[in-house]
Coordinates of C-alpha atoms and ligand atoms in Angstrom, one line a residue:
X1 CA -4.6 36.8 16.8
X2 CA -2.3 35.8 19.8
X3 CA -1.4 32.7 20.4
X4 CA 0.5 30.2 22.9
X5 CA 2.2 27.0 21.2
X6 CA 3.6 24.4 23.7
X7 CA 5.4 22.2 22.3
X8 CA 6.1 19.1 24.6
X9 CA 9.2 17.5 23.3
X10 CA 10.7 20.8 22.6
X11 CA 14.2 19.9 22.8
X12 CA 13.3 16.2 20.4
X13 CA 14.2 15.2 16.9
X14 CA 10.8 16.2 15.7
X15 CA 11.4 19.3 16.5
X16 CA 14.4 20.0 15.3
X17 CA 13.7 18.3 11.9
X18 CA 10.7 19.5 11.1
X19 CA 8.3 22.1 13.6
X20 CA 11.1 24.6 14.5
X21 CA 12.1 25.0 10.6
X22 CA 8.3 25.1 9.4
X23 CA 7.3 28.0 12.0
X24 CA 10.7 29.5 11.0
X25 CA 9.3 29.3 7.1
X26 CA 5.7 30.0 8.4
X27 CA 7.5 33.8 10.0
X28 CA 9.3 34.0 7.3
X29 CA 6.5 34.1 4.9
X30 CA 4.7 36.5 7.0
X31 CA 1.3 34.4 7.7
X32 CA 2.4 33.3 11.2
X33 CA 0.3 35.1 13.2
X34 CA 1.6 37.9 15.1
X35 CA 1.6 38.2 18.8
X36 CA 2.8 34.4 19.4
X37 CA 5.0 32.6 21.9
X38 CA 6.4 29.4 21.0
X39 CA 7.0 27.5 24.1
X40 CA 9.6 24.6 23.7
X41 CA 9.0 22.0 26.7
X42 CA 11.5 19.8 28.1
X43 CA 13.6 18.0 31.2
X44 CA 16.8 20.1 30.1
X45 CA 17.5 23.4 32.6
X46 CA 17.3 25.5 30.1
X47 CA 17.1 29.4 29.9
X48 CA 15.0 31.0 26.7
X49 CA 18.5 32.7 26.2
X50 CA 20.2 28.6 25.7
X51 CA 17.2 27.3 23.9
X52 CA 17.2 30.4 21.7
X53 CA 21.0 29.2 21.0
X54 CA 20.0 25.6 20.6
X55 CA 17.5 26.6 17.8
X56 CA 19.8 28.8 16.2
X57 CA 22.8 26.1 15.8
X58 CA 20.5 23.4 15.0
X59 CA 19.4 25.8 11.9
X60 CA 22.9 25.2 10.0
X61 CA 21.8 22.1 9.1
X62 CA 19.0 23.4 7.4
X63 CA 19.2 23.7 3.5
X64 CA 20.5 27.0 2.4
X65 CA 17.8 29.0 1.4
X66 CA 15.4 27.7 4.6
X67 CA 18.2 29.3 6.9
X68 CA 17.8 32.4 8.5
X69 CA 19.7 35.2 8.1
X70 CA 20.8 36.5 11.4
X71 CA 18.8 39.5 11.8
X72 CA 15.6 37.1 10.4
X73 CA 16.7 34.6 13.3
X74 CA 16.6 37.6 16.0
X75 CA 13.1 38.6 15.2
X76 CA 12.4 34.6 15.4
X77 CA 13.9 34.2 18.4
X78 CA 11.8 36.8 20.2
X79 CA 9.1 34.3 19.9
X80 CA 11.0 31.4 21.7
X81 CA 11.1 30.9 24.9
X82 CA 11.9 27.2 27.2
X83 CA 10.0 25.8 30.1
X84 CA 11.5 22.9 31.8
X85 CA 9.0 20.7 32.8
X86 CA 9.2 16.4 34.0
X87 CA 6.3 15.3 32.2
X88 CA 5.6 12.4 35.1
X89 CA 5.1 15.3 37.9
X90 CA 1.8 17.3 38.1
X91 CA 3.1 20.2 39.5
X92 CA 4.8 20.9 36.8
X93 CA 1.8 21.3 35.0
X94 CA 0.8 23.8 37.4
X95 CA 3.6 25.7 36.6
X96 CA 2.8 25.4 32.9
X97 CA -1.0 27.0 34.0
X98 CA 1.2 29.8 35.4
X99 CA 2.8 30.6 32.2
X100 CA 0.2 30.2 30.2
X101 CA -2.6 32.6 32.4
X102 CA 0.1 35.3 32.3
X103 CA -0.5 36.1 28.8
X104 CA -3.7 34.7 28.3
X105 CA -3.9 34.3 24.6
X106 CA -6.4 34.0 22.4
X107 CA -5.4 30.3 21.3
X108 CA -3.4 28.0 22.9
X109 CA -2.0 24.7 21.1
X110 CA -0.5 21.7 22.8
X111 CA 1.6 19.8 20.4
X112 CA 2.9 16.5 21.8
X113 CA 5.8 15.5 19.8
X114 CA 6.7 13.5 22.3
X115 CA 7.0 9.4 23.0
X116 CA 3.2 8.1 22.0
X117 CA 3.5 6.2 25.8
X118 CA 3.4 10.1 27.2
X119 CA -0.2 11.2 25.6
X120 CA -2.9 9.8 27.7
X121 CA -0.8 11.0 30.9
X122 CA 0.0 14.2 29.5
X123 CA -3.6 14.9 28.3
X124 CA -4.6 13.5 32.0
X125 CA -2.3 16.0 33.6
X126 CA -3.5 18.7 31.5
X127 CA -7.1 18.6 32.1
X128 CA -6.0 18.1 36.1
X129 CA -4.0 21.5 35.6
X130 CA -7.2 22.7 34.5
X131 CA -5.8 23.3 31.0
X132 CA -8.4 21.4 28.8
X133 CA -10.0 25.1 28.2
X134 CA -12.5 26.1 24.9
X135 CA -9.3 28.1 23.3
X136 CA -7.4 24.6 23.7
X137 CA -6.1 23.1 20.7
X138 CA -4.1 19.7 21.4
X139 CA -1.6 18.3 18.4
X140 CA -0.8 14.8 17.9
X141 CA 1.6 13.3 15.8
X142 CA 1.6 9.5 14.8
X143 CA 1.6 6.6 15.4
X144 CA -1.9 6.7 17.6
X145 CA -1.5 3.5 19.1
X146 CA -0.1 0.2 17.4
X147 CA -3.7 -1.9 17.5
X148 CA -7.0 -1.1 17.1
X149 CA -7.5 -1.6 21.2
X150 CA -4.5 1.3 21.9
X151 CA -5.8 3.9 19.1
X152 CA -8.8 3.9 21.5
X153 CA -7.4 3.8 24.5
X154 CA -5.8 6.8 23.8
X155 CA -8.7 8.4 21.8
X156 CA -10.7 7.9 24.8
X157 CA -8.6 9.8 27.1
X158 CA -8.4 12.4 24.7
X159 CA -12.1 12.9 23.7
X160 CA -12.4 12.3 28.0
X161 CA -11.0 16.2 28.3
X162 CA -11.3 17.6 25.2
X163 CA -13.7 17.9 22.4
X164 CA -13.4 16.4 19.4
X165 CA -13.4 19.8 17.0
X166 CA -10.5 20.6 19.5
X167 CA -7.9 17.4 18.5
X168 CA -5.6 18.0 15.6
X169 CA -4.5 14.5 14.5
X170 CA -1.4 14.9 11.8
X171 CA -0.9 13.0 9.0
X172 CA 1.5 14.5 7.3
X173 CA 1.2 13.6 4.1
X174 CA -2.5 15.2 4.0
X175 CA -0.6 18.8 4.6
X176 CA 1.7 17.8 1.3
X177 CA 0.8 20.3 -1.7
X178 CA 0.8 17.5 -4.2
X179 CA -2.3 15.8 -2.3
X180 CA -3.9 19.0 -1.5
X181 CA -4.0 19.4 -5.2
X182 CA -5.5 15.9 -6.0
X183 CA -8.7 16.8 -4.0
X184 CA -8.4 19.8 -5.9
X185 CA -8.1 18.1 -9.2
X186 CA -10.9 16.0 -8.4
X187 CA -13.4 18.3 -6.9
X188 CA -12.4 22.0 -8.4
X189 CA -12.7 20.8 -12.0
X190 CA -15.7 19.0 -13.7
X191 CA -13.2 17.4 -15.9
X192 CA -12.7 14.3 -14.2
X193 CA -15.6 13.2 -12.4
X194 CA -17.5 11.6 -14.9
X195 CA -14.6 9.2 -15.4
X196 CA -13.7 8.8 -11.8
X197 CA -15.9 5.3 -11.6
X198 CA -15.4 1.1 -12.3
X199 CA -16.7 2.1 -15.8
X200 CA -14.1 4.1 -17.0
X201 CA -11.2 3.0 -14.9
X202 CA -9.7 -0.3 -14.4
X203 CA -7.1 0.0 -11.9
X204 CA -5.4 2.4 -9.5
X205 CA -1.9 2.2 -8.0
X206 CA -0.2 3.8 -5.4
X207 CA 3.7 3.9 -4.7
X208 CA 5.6 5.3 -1.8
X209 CA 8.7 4.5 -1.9
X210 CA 11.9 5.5 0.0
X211 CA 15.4 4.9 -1.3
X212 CA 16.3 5.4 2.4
X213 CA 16.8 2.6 5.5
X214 CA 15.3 3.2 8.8
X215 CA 18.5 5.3 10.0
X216 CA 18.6 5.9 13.5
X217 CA 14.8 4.8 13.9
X218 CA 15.6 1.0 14.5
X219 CA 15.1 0.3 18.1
X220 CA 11.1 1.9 16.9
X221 CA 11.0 0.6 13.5
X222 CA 11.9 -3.0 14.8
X223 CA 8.1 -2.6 16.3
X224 CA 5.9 -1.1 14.3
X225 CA 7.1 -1.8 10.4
X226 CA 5.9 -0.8 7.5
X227 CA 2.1 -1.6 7.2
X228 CA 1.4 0.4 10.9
X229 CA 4.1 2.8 10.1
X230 CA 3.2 3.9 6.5
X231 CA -0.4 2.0 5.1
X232 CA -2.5 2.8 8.3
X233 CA -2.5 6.1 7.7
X234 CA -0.7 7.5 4.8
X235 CA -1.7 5.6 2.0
X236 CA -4.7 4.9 3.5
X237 CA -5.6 8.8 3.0
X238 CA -4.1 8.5 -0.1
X239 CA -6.6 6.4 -1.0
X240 CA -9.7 7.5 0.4
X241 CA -8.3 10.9 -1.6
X242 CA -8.7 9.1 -4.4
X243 CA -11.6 7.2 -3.7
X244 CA -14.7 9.2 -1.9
X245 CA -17.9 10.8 -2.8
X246 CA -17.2 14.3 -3.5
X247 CA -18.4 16.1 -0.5
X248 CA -21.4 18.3 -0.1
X249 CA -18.7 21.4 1.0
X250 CA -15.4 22.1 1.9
X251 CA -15.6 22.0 5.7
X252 CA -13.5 19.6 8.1
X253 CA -16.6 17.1 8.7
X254 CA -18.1 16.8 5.9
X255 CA -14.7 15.8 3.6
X256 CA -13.7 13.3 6.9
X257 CA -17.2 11.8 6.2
X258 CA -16.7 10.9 2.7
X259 CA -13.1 9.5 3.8
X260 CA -14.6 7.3 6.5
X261 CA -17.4 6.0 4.2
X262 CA -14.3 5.0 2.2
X263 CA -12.4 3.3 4.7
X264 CA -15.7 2.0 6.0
X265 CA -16.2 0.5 2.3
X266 CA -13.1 -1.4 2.3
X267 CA -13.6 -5.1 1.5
X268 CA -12.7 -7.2 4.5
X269 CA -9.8 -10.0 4.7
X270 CA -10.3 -13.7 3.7
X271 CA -8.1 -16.7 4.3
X272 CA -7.7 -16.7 1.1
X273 CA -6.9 -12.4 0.2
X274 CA -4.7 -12.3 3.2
X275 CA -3.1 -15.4 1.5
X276 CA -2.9 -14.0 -2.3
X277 CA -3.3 -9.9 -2.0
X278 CA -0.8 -9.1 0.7
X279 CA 2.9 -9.4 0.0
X280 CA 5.0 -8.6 3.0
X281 CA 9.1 -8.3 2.4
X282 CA 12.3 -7.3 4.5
X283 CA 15.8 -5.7 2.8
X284 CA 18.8 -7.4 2.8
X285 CA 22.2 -5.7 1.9
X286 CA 22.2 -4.3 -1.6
X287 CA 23.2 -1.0 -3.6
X288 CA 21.4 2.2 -3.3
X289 CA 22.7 5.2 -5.3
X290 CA 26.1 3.6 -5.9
X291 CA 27.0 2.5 -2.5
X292 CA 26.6 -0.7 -0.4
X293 CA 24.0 -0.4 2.4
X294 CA 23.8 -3.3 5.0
X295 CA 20.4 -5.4 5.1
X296 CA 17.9 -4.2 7.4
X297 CA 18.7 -7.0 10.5
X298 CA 22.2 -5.7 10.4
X299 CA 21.1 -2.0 11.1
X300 CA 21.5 -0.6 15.1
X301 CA 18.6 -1.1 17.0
X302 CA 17.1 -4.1 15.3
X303 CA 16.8 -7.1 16.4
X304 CA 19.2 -9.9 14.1
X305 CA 16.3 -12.3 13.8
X306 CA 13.6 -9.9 13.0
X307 CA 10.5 -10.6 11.5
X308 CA 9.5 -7.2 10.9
X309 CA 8.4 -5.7 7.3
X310 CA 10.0 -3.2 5.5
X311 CA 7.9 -3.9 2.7
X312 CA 4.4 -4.1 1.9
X313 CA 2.2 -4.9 -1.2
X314 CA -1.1 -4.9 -1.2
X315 CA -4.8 -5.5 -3.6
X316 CA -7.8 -3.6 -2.2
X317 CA -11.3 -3.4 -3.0
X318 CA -14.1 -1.0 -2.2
X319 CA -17.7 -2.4 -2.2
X320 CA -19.7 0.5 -3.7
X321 CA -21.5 1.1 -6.5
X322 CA -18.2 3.7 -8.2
X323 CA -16.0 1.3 -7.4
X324 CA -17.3 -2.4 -7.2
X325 CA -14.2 -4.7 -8.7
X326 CA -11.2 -2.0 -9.2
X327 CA -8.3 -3.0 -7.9
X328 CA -6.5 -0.2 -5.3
X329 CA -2.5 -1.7 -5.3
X330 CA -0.6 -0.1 -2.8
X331 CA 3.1 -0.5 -1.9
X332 CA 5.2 1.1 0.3
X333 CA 9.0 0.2 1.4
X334 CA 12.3 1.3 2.7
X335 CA 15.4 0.6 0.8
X336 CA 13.8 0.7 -2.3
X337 CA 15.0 1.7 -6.2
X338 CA 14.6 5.5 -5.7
X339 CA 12.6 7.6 -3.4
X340 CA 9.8 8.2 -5.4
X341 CA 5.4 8.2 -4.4
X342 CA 3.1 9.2 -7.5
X343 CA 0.1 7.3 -8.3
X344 CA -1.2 6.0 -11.2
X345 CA -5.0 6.2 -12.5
X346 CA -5.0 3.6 -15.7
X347 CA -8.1 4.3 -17.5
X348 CA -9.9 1.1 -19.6
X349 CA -8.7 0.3 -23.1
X350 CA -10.8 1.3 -26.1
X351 CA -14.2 -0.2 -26.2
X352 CA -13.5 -0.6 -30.0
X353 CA -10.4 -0.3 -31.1
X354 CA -9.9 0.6 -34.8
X355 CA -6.1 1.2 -34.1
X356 CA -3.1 -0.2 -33.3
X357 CA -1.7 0.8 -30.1
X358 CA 1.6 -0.9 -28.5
X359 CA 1.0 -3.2 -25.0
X360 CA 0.7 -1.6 -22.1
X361 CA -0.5 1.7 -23.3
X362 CA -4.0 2.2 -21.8
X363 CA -4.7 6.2 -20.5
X364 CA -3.3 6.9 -17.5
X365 CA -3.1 9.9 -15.1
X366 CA 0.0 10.0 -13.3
X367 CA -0.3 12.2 -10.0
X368 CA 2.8 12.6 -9.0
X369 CA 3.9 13.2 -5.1
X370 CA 7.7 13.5 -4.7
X371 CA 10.2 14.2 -5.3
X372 CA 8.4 15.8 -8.7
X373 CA 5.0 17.3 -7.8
X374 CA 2.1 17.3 -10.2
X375 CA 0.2 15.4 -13.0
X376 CA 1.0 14.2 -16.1
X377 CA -2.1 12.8 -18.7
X378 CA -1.0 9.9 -21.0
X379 CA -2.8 9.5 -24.3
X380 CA -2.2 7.9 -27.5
X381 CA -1.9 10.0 -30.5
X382 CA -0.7 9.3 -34.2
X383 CA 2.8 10.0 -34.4
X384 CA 4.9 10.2 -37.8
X385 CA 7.1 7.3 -37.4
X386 CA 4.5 5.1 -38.1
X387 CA 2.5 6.1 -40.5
X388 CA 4.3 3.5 -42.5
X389 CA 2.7 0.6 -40.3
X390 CA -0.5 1.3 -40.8
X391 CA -2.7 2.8 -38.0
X392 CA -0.5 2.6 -35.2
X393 CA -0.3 5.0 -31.8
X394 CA 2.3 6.0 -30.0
X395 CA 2.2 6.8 -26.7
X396 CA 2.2 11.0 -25.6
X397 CA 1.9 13.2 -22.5
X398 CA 0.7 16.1 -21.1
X399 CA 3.2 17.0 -17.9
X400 CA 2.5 19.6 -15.5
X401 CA 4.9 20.0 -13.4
X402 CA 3.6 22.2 -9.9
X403 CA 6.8 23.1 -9.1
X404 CA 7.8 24.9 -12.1
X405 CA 4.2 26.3 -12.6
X406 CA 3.9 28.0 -8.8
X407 CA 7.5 28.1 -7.7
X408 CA 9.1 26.1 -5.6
X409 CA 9.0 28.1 -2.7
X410 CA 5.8 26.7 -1.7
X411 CA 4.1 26.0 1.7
X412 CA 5.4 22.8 3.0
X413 CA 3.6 19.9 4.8
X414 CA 4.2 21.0 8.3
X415 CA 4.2 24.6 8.1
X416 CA 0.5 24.8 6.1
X417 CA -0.2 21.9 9.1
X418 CA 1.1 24.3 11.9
X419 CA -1.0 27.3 10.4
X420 CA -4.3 25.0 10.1
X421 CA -3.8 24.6 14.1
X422 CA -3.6 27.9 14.9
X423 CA -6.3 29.2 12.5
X424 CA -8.6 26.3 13.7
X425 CA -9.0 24.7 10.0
X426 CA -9.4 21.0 10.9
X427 CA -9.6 20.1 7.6
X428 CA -6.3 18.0 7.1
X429 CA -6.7 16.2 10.1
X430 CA -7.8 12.9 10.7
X431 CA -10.7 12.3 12.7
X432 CA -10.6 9.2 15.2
X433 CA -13.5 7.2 13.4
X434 CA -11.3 7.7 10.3
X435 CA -8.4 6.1 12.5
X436 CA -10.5 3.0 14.1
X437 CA -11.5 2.2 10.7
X438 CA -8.7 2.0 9.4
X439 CA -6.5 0.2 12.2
X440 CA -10.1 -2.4 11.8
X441 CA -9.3 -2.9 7.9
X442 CA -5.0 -3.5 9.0
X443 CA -5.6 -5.3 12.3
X444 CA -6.4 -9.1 10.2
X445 CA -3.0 -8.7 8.1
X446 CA -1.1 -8.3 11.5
X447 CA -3.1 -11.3 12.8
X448 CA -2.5 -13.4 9.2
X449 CA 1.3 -12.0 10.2
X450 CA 1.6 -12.8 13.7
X451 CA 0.3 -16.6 13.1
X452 CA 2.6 -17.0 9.6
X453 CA 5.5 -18.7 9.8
X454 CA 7.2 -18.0 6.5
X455 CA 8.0 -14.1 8.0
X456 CA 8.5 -11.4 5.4
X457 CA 10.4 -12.2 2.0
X458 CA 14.0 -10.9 1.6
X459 CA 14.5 -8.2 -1.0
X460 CA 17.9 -6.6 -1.9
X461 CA 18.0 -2.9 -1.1
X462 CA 18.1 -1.2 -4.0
X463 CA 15.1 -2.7 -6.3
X464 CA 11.7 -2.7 -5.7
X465 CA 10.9 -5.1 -3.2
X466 CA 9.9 -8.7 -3.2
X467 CA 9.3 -10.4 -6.8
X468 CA 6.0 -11.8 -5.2
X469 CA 4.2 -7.8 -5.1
X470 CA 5.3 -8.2 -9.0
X471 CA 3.2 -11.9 -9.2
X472 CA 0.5 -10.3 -7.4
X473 CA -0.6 -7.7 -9.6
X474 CA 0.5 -9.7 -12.4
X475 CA -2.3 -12.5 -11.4
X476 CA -4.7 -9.3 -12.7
X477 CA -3.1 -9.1 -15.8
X478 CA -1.3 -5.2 -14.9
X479 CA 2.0 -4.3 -13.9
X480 CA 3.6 -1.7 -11.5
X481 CA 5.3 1.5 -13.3
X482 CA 8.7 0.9 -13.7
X483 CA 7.5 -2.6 -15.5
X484 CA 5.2 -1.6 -17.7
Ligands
LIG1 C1 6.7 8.9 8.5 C2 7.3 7.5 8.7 O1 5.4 9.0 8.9 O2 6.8 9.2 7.1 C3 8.7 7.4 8.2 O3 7.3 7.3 10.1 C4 8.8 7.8 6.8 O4 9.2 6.1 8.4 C5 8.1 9.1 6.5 O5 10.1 7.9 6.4 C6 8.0 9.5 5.1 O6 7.6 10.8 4.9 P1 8.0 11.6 3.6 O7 7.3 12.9 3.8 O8 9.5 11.8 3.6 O9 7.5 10.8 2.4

C-alpha cells in the first residue's frame, strides 16, 4: 500500500524524540508498508539530501540497539525527503498539493506535531488547498485545547473539513503494550470478569509517576500542569480501560463507546469533593537518584511565583450499577520517588475469615505499566513459618513479567500508533466526545483552582508528593503502594 506521511513540524523535538525513531523501528521490523514517502515539513531551506543528514545525526542519540546501522539508515533514508513550507502562507499549501498529486498515493497522513495554536489554521489551509480528500488521514498530538471551550474550538474546525473516521487523536499511552494488554486481560480471558464489579472489589488505584522535572518544557509546563497535562487524558483512559462495559466487538466505535459511557458516568464535583478528594501539590528542591535537583519555580521557563501543579491526587467515583461506591484514586506527578505507573486492583477481604492474615493484605492485581510491564496476582497462602502461630497467611505472588515472556524487543507506543494511521485502525485513538467529556469532568477542579487561594502544597522532589494525597485515601481506610 503506498502511502504519503507529512509531517508538519518535521524538523521539531517530537520528531526527533519519538516519530523519526518509531518509523525507523517500524522499517526496521519490516511492517512499514512499502512504497512510502515520509515528508518532513518545516521553515528551514532544506534539501532531502540535509534533512537526510539531519535524521541520521540526530540517530546517535538513540539507544544502541534502536540505531541504524549504516546500510539500514540508507535504505531509511530513501524514504525521506524535506519540503519547506511557512505554515501562515497558503501558497505554500499549494505547493504541498503539488507534491502530494505527483505520486498520488493510496493514503496520505497529515501529522501535526506542531505548536497546538497551528491546527485549526493548518487544517483551514489544508481543506483550502483542497487537501481534505477521502484517502486523508490527519494526526494530532496533545494537548487538544486547554478548556473545555478550545478542545471544541478546534474539534470543530477539524470535523468542518474532515470526517470524523478520518481524525487520529494520539494518546500515547493507549499505543503502550502494557495497556493494550489490560483490555486484553479483561476482555480475552473469562477469568476476570465476574470479579470486575463493587461486589468483589473495593478499590482501585492508579500511579504515574515520573522521577523526572519538566526539563526544557517550562515556559509550556508553567501553563498547563499536571491535571491538563497528564489526568485529562492519560489516566483518564487508564481508567475508562479499567472501568467499561466490555464492548460488543473489537472495532474503533464500539470500544470508544464503552470509554465515553465511562467518562460520561463519572460523578460530578461538590464544594465539598473538590474540597476533600482533590489534592494538588508543587516540588521544591530535593534528591532524586542521589543528586540535588532545584524545586520546580527555580527551573528555566517558569515563572518564580507559580501556582502551577506538578502534582495531582485525586478520589473518583462512577455512578453505575458495576461500580456504584469504589473508589478510583489517581495520582500523577513530576519529581517524584521513582519513575514508576502500575495500577493496583485490591479485591475485598474475606467475607468470613477463618484465618489469620497480616494488615494490609487483601488480593490485589497489580498491572504494571513501566518501567516493568505486566501483572502480578497477590494471594495469601499458608506458608511454613508460621505454622507455629496458628492459622496465619502470608502474603505470595504470581508475577508475569511481559518483557521477559515476549522479548523486549516489542512494538513501542508510537510505532504500533504510526502503523494504526496508515492501516486506518482507529482503535487507539480518542474520539472527540471522549475528549469533551472528559475536559467537562476536569474543567470544575481548574475552576475550584483558579478561585483557591491556598495554591498547590509544596513537596520535596524525591518522595511521593504532598502528605495530604496520603490523608486523602487514608480518610477511606486504604493506603497507596509504597505505604501499605
Ligand atoms: C506526556 C506529557 O504526554 O507524557 C509529559 O506531556 C510526560 O509531561 C509524558 O512526561 C509521560 O509519558 P511516558 O510515556 O514517559 O510515561
Amino acid at each position: 500500500m503506498s502511502f504519503d506521511l507529512v509531517l508538519f513540524g518535521g524538523t521539531g523535538d517530537l520528531a526527533w524524540r519519538k516519530l523519526m525513531p518509531a518509523l525507523f523501528q517500524a522499517f526496521r521490523h519490516g511492517t512499514l508498508p512499502e512504497g512510502g514517502r515520509i515528508i518532513g515539513i518545516g521553515r528551514d531551506d532544506l534539501s532531502d539530501a540535509q534533512y537526510r543528514e539531519l535524521i541520521r545525526a540526530r540517530f546517535d542519540n538513540v539507544e544502541l540497539a534502536k540505531r541504524p546501522k549504516p546500510e539500514e539508515f540508507e535504505r531509511f533514508a530513501g524514504l525521506l525527503h524535506f519540503l519547506r513550507m511557512d505554515l501562515t502562507q497558503p501558497q505554500d499549501y499549494g505547493r504541498l498539493a503539488t507534491t502530494l498529486r505527483d505520486r498520488n498515493a493510496q493514503t496520505v497522513v497529515m501529522y501535526l506535531a506542531t505548536a497546538p495554536d497551528l491546527f485549526t489554521r493548518v487544517c483551514e489551509q489544508l481543506a483550502a488547498a483542497g487537501l481534505n480528500l477521502p484517502n486523508t488521514r490527519l494526526v494530532l498530538e496533545k494537548p487538544l485545547g486547554h478548556d473545555l471551550a478550545s478542545n471544541r474550538e478546534i474539534n470543530d474546525v477539524v470535523r468542518g473539513v474532515l470526517d470524523e473516521r478520518q481524525i487520529f487523536r494520539i494518546d500515547h499511552y493507549l499505543g503502550k503494550p502494557a495497556v493494550q494488554n489490560l483490555f486484553a486481560m479483561r476482555f480475552g480471558n473469562a477469568l476476570f470478569e465476574p470479579l470486575w464489579r463493587r461486589e468483589h472489589i473495593s478499590n482501585i488505584q492508579i500511579t504515574i509517576a515520573e522521577d523526572m522535572g519538566v526539563e526544557k518544557r517550562g515556559a509550556f509546563y508553567d501553563k498547563t500542569g499536571a491535571l491538563r497535562d497528564m489526568v485529562q487524558n492519560h489516566a483518564l483512559q487508564l481508567l475508562c480501560a479499567l472501568a467499561m462495559e466490555p464492548p460488543i466487538n473489537s472495532h474503533a466505535d464500539a470500544i470508544r463507546d464503552e470509554k465515553l459511557k465511562v467518562l460520561r458516568s463519572l460523578v460530578k464535583w461538590t464544594p465539598e469533593t473538590l474540597d476533600q478528594h482533590v489534592v494538588r501539590g508543587q516540588y521544591a528542591a530535593g534528591n532524586v537518584g542521589g543528586q540535588l535537583v532545584p524545586g520546580y519555580r527555580e527551573e528555566k521557563g517558569v515563572d518564580p511565583e507559580s501556582r502551577t501543579e506538578t502534582f495531582v491526587a485525586l478520589r473518583a467515583e462512577i455512578a453505575s450499577w458495576r461500580w456504584a461506591g469504589v473508589p478510583f484514586y489517581i495520582r500523577t506527578g513530576k519529581r517524584l520517588a521513582a519513575r514508576e505507573a502500575h495500577i493496583l486492583v485490591n479485591f475485598r477481604e474475606a467475607p468470613h475469615p477463618i484465618y489469620q492474615a497480616p494488615r494490609n493484605s487483601w488480593n490485589r492485581l497489580v498491572i504494571n505499566l513501566q518501567p516493568r510491564d505486566g501483572v502480578q496476582l497477590h494471594l495469601l497462602a499458608q506458608g511454613q513459618e508460621n505454622r507455629r502461630n496458628g492459622a496465619m497467611l502470608e502474603p505470595v505472588h504470581l508475577d508475569l513479567d511481559f518483557d521477559k515472556r515476549f522479548g523486549s524487543e516489542r512494538v513501542g507506543a508510537y510505532e504500533r500508533l504510526l502503523l494504526d494511521v496508515i492501516a486506518g485502525r482507529l482503535n487507539l485513538f480518542v474520539r472527540s466526545d471522549e475528549q469533551e467529556a472528559a475536559w467537562r469532568w476536569v474543567e470544575p477542579i481548574m475552576e475550584h483552582w483558579a478561585a483557591d487561594t491556598h495554591g498547590p502544597r509544596p513537596y520535596t522532589a524525591g518522595t511521593w508528593g504532598p502528605s495530604a494525597s496520603s490523608a486523602m485515601i487514608a480518610r477511606d481506610g486504604f493506603c497507596w503502594s509504597e505505604e501499605c
